[in-house]
CSV table of C-alpha atoms in Angstrom, one decimal:
chain,number,residue,atom,x,y,z
Q,1299,MET,CA,73.1,145.5,128.0
Q,1300,GLN,CA,74.6,146.3,124.6
Q,1301,VAL,CA,77.3,143.8,123.6
Q,1302,ASP,CA,79.6,144.8,120.9
Q,1303,TYR,CA,81.5,142.0,119.0
Q,1304,ILE,CA,84.0,141.2,116.4
Q,1305,SER,CA,86.3,138.4,115.3
Q,1306,ASP,CA,89.2,137.5,112.9
Q,1307,LEU,CA,90.8,140.9,113.1
Q,1308,HIS,CA,94.1,139.5,111.6
Q,1309,LEU,CA,95.7,142.8,112.4
Q,1310,ASP,CA,99.1,142.1,111.1
Q,1311,PHE,CA,97.6,142.0,107.6
Q,1312,TYR,CA,96.5,145.5,108.0
Q,1313,ILE,CA,99.4,146.9,110.1
Q,1314,ARG,CA,102.6,145.2,109.3
Q,1315,MET,CA,105.2,144.3,112.0
Q,1316,ASN,CA,107.4,147.4,112.6
Q,1317,SER,CA,110.6,147.5,114.6
Q,1318,ASN,CA,109.7,151.0,115.7
Q,1319,GLU,CA,107.6,150.1,118.7
Q,1320,LYS,CA,106.1,153.6,119.1
Q,1321,LYS,CA,105.0,153.7,115.5
Q,1322,TYR,CA,103.8,150.0,115.5
Q,1323,ARG,CA,101.6,150.6,118.6
Q,1324,GLU,CA,100.2,153.9,117.3
Q,1325,GLN,CA,99.3,152.4,113.8
Q,1326,THR,CA,97.7,149.4,115.5
Q,1327,ARG,CA,95.7,151.6,117.9
Q,1328,ASN,CA,94.6,154.0,115.1
Q,1329,PHE,CA,93.3,150.9,113.1
Q,1330,CYS,CA,91.4,149.6,116.1
Q,1331,GLU,CA,89.9,153.0,116.7
Q,1332,SER,CA,88.6,153.0,113.0
Q,1333,LEU,CA,86.6,149.8,113.9
Q,1334,LEU,CA,84.7,151.5,116.7
Q,1335,PRO,CA,80.9,151.8,116.3
Q,1336,ASN,CA,79.2,155.1,116.6
Q,1337,GLU,CA,77.6,154.1,119.8
Q,1338,LYS,CA,79.7,151.8,122.0
Q,1339,GLY,CA,78.1,149.2,124.3
Q,1340,LYS,CA,79.5,148.3,127.8
Q,1341,VAL,CA,81.1,145.0,126.7
Q,1342,LEU,CA,83.3,144.2,123.8
Q,1343,VAL,CA,83.7,140.5,122.7
Q,1344,ILE,CA,86.5,139.4,120.5
Q,1345,ALA,CA,86.0,135.9,119.2
Q,1346,GLY,CA,89.6,135.1,118.2
Q,1347,ASP,CA,92.3,135.6,115.6
Q,1348,ILE,CA,93.6,138.9,116.7
Q,1349,SER,CA,97.1,138.9,115.3
Q,1350,HIS,CA,100.0,136.5,114.6
Q,1351,TYR,CA,102.1,138.6,116.9
Q,1352,ASN,CA,101.4,138.9,120.7
Q,1353,ARG,CA,102.8,142.3,120.9
Q,1354,GLN,CA,100.2,143.6,118.4
Q,1355,SER,CA,97.5,141.7,120.2
Q,1356,LYS,CA,98.4,143.4,123.4
Q,1357,TYR,CA,98.3,146.8,121.8
Q,1358,ALA,CA,94.9,146.0,120.6
Q,1359,LEU,CA,93.6,144.7,123.9
Q,1360,GLU,CA,95.1,147.6,125.6
Q,1361,PHE,CA,93.3,150.1,123.3
Q,1362,PHE,CA,90.0,148.4,123.6
Q,1363,SER,CA,90.3,148.3,127.5
Q,1364,GLU,CA,90.3,152.1,127.3
Q,1365,GLN,CA,87.2,152.1,125.2
Q,1366,TYR,CA,85.0,149.6,127.1
Q,1367,ASP,CA,84.0,148.7,130.7
Q,1368,LYS,CA,84.8,145.1,130.0
Q,1369,VAL,CA,86.6,143.3,127.2
Q,1370,LEU,CA,86.2,139.5,126.8
Q,1371,PHE,CA,88.2,137.6,124.3
Q,1372,THR,CA,89.0,134.0,123.2
Q,1373,LEU,CA,91.8,132.9,121.1
Q,1374,GLY,CA,91.5,131.5,117.5
Q,1375,ASN,CA,93.7,129.1,115.6
Q,1376,HIS,CA,95.9,131.8,114.2
Q,1377,ASP,CA,96.5,133.2,117.7
Q,1378,TYR,CA,98.6,129.9,118.2
Q,1379,TYR,CA,100.4,130.1,114.9
Q,1380,LEU,CA,104.3,130.2,115.0
Q,1381,ILE,CA,104.9,131.7,111.5
Q,1382,SER,CA,108.6,132.0,111.5
Q,1383,SER,CA,111.7,130.4,112.8
Q,1384,GLU,CA,112.1,133.2,115.2
Q,1385,GLN,CA,108.8,132.6,116.7
Q,1386,GLU,CA,109.4,128.9,116.9
Q,1387,LYS,CA,112.6,129.6,118.9
Q,1388,ARG,CA,111.0,132.3,121.1
Q,1389,TYR,CA,108.2,129.9,122.1
Q,1390,ASN,CA,110.3,126.8,122.2
Q,1391,HIS,CA,108.4,125.1,119.4
Q,1392,ASN,CA,105.2,125.2,121.6
Q,1393,SER,CA,102.2,127.2,120.6
Q,1394,MET,CA,100.7,127.0,124.1
Q,1395,ASN,CA,103.6,129.3,125.2
Q,1396,ARG,CA,102.1,132.1,122.9
Q,1397,GLU,CA,98.9,131.8,124.8
Q,1398,MET,CA,100.7,131.9,128.1
Q,1399,GLU,CA,102.8,134.9,127.1
Q,1400,LEU,CA,99.8,136.9,125.9
Q,1401,VAL,CA,97.8,136.2,129.1
Q,1402,ALA,CA,100.8,137.3,131.2
Q,1403,GLU,CA,101.5,140.4,129.3
Q,1404,THR,CA,97.9,141.6,129.4
Q,1405,SER,CA,97.3,140.6,133.0
Q,1406,PHE,CA,97.7,144.4,134.0
Q,1407,LEU,CA,94.6,145.2,132.1
Q,1408,HIS,CA,92.1,144.5,134.8
Q,1409,ASN,CA,88.9,144.9,132.7
Q,1410,VAL,CA,90.2,142.4,130.1
Q,1411,VAL,CA,89.2,138.7,130.6
Q,1412,PHE,CA,90.5,135.7,128.6
Q,1413,LEU,CA,87.6,133.3,128.1
Q,1414,ARG,CA,88.7,129.7,128.2
Q,1415,ASN,CA,87.4,126.2,129.1
Q,1416,PHE,CA,83.8,127.5,129.2
Q,1417,GLU,CA,84.3,129.0,132.5
Q,1418,VAL,CA,81.4,131.3,133.4
Q,1419,LEU,CA,81.9,135.1,134.0
Q,1420,GLU,CA,79.0,137.2,135.3
Q,1421,TYR,CA,79.1,140.9,134.6
Q,1422,GLU,CA,76.2,143.2,135.7
Q,1423,GLY,CA,73.8,140.2,135.8
Q,1424,VAL,CA,74.8,138.8,132.4
Q,1425,ARG,CA,76.5,135.4,132.2
Q,1426,PHE,CA,79.3,134.9,129.6
Q,1427,ALA,CA,81.5,131.8,128.9
Q,1428,GLY,CA,83.7,131.0,126.0
Q,1429,ALA,CA,86.6,128.9,124.6
Q,1430,THR,CA,88.2,128.3,121.3
Q,1431,ASN,CA,85.9,125.3,120.7
Q,1432,TRP,CA,88.6,123.3,118.7
Q,1433,TYR,CA,87.2,121.1,116.0
Q,1434,PRO,CA,87.2,117.4,116.8
Q,1435,LEU,CA,89.4,115.8,114.1
Q,1436,GLU,CA,87.3,112.6,114.4
Q,1437,ASP,CA,86.3,112.1,110.7
Q,1438,VAL,CA,88.9,110.6,108.4
Q,1439,HIS,CA,88.2,113.3,105.8
Q,1440,GLU,CA,88.6,116.1,108.2
Q,1441,LYS,CA,91.9,114.5,109.3
Q,1442,SER,CA,93.0,114.4,105.6
Q,1443,PHE,CA,92.0,118.1,105.3
Q,1444,PHE,CA,93.9,119.0,108.4
Q,1445,TYR,CA,97.1,117.3,107.5
Q,1446,ASN,CA,97.1,118.0,103.8
Q,1447,MET,CA,95.5,121.3,103.3
Q,1448,SER,CA,95.0,123.3,106.6
Q,1449,ASN,CA,97.9,125.6,107.8
Q,1450,ASP,CA,96.9,124.5,111.3
Q,1451,SER,CA,98.8,121.3,111.0
Q,1452,ARG,CA,101.9,123.1,109.9
Q,1453,LEU,CA,101.9,126.2,112.0
Q,1454,ILE,CA,100.4,125.2,115.4
Q,1455,LYS,CA,103.1,123.4,117.3
Q,1456,ASP,CA,102.9,120.7,119.9
Q,1457,LEU,CA,99.2,121.0,120.6
Q,1458,ASP,CA,97.0,118.0,120.3
Q,1459,ILE,CA,93.9,119.6,118.9
Q,1460,ALA,CA,91.8,116.4,119.0
Q,1461,GLN,CA,92.5,116.2,122.7
Q,1462,LEU,CA,91.8,119.9,123.4
Q,1463,SER,CA,88.6,119.5,121.5
Q,1464,SER,CA,87.5,116.6,123.5
Q,1465,MET,CA,88.4,118.2,126.8
Q,1466,THR,CA,86.6,121.5,126.1
Q,1467,THR,CA,83.6,119.8,124.8
Q,1468,TYR,CA,83.4,117.9,128.1
Q,1469,LYS,CA,83.7,121.2,129.9
Q,1470,TYR,CA,81.0,122.6,127.8
Q,1471,GLU,CA,78.8,119.6,128.7
Q,1472,GLN,CA,79.3,120.4,132.4
Q,1473,MET,CA,78.6,124.1,131.9
Q,1474,GLU,CA,75.2,125.4,133.0
Q,1475,GLU,CA,73.3,127.8,130.7
Q,1476,VAL,CA,74.6,131.2,130.1
Q,1477,ASP,CA,73.4,134.3,128.4
Q,1478,VAL,CA,76.3,134.8,125.9
Q,1479,LEU,CA,78.5,132.1,124.6
Q,1480,VAL,CA,81.7,133.0,122.8
Q,1481,THR,CA,83.8,130.6,120.7
Q,1482,HIS,CA,86.1,131.0,117.7
Q,1483,VAL,CA,85.0,127.9,115.8
Q,1484,PRO,CA,81.4,127.9,114.9
Q,1485,THR,CA,78.9,125.8,116.8
Q,1486,ILE,CA,76.3,125.5,114.0
Q,1487,GLN,CA,76.4,125.1,110.3
Q,1488,ILE,CA,76.4,128.4,108.5
Q,1489,GLN,CA,76.4,129.8,105.0
Q,1490,SER,CA,80.2,129.6,104.6
Q,1491,HIS,CA,80.0,125.9,105.1
Q,1492,VAL,CA,77.5,125.6,102.4
Q,1493,LYS,CA,79.3,128.0,100.0
Q,1494,TYR,CA,82.6,126.2,100.2
Q,1495,ASN,CA,80.8,122.7,100.5
Q,1496,SER,CA,83.0,121.9,103.4
Q,1497,TYR,CA,83.0,122.2,107.2
Q,1498,TYR,CA,86.2,120.3,107.9
Q,1499,CYS,CA,88.3,122.2,110.6
Q,1500,TYR,CA,85.6,124.9,110.6
Q,1501,LEU,CA,82.8,123.5,112.8
Q,1502,ASN,CA,82.4,121.9,116.2
Q,1503,ARG,CA,78.7,121.5,116.8
Q,1504,LEU,CA,77.4,122.2,120.3
Q,1505,ILE,CA,73.8,121.9,121.7
Q,1506,PRO,CA,72.9,125.4,122.4
Q,1507,LYS,CA,73.1,126.6,126.1
Q,1508,ALA,CA,73.0,130.3,125.4
Q,1509,LYS,CA,70.4,132.7,124.0
Q,1510,HIS,CA,73.2,134.6,122.2
Q,1511,ASN,CA,76.2,132.9,120.6
Q,1512,ILE,CA,79.2,134.6,119.0
Q,1513,PHE,CA,81.7,132.9,116.9
Q,1514,GLY,CA,84.1,133.6,114.0
Q,1515,HIS,CA,86.7,131.5,112.1
Q,1516,CYS,CA,84.7,131.6,108.9
Q,1517,HIS,CA,85.0,135.0,107.2
Q,1518,GLU,CA,81.4,136.2,107.0
Q,1519,GLN,CA,79.1,138.6,108.7
Q,1520,SER,CA,75.7,137.3,109.5
Q,1521,GLU,CA,73.1,136.6,112.1
Q,1522,TYR,CA,71.2,133.3,112.4
Q,1523,ASN,CA,68.1,132.4,114.3
Q,1524,LYS,CA,67.4,128.8,115.3
Q,1525,ALA,CA,64.5,128.2,117.5
Q,1526,ASP,CA,64.9,130.5,120.5
Q,1527,TYR,CA,68.7,131.0,119.9
Q,1528,LYS,CA,70.7,133.7,118.1
Q,1529,PHE,CA,74.0,133.3,116.5
Q,1530,TYR,CA,76.3,136.1,115.5
Q,1531,ILE,CA,79.4,136.2,113.3
Q,1532,ASN,CA,81.2,139.6,112.5
Q,1533,ALA,CA,84.5,138.4,111.1
Q,1534,LEU,CA,86.7,141.2,109.6
Q,1535,GLY,CA,88.9,138.8,107.7
Q,1536,TYR,CA,91.6,139.8,105.4
Q,1537,PRO,CA,92.0,143.1,103.5
Q,1538,GLU,CA,89.6,143.4,100.6
Q,1539,GLU,CA,88.0,140.0,101.6
Q,1540,TYR,CA,84.7,141.9,101.8
Q,1541,LEU,CA,84.6,142.1,98.0
Q,1542,ARG,CA,83.7,138.4,98.0
Q,1543,HIS,CA,80.3,139.3,99.6
Q,1544,ILE,CA,79.4,142.0,97.2
Q,1545,ASN,CA,78.8,141.7,93.5
Q,1546,PRO,CA,80.7,144.6,91.8
Q,1547,LEU,CA,78.5,144.3,88.7
Q,1548,LYS,CA,75.3,144.8,90.7
Q,1549,TYR,CA,76.3,147.7,92.9
Q,1550,ALA,CA,77.6,151.2,92.0
Q,1551,LYS,CA,80.9,152.4,93.5
Q,1552,ALA,CA,79.3,154.5,96.2
Q,1553,GLU,CA,77.2,151.5,97.3
Q,1554,ARG,CA,80.4,149.2,97.4
Q,1555,GLU,CA,82.2,151.9,99.5
Q,1556,GLU,CA,79.3,152.1,102.0
Q,1557,PHE,CA,79.3,148.3,102.1
Q,1558,ARG,CA,83.0,148.3,102.9
Q,1559,LYS,CA,82.6,150.9,105.6
Q,1560,GLN,CA,79.9,148.8,107.3
Q,1561,TRP,CA,82.0,145.7,107.0
Q,1562,MET,CA,84.9,147.4,108.8
Q,1563,LYS,CA,83.0,148.0,112.0
Q,1564,ILE,CA,82.3,146.3,115.3
Q,1565,LYS,CA,78.6,145.2,115.4
Q,1566,SER,CA,76.3,144.9,118.4
Q,1567,PHE,CA,73.2,143.3,119.9
Q,1568,GLU,CA,71.1,143.7,123.1
Q,1569,VAL,CA,71.0,141.2,125.9
């Protein structure tokens, strides 16, 4: 089975909120269409950070549900952000209400599944499971980073992230092995951690229980092999962020443009 995957779409940085719902929906759908690979698989996995606005996340999930037999998604930290006073009022100062609203408003999409608490879903003989995989906030330095530098502490409302991390890690420990594991927060150390010399709030290590592991959160696009396990990250990130990953002095304009086109695409692997 071909599994397509992407994370960290951050759609509202590409398509701004628009009071004209028809135009807003059309622009979001058109952007999502531009991300499609030339040859689509049966399953699309979205590993979190879809949009700061549930309405836009719904448009995206609706579009992808028309393109794939099955769409599996988990939520990222940004999917819990309340970025304005209007959102705080709408969701009663509780980020979990954003999750509940998105799940309710996409319930009519019968081929779209929200992966949470590492509950196992089997589709055509392939076993999937997933969760946000919140970082543990156990280390004093990580707590300092969270409260003093991370937007999560300011924009995620009324969620005990340390408690959620403990609960979902317990669920993971109870989970049997699967074929594909989906998380937002990485489960292994990757190049981004080395590059920025930090893993605080960007890592929750898990003992591998899946041959194929998809995550996001860190904005890079890589594949990692550790023993018999494969790890995939295909984070779209913010506009022009791809430029951090290519040296403009080393590559010609045409090569940089080709790199951009490849960056702005859903990737795939075979199970």
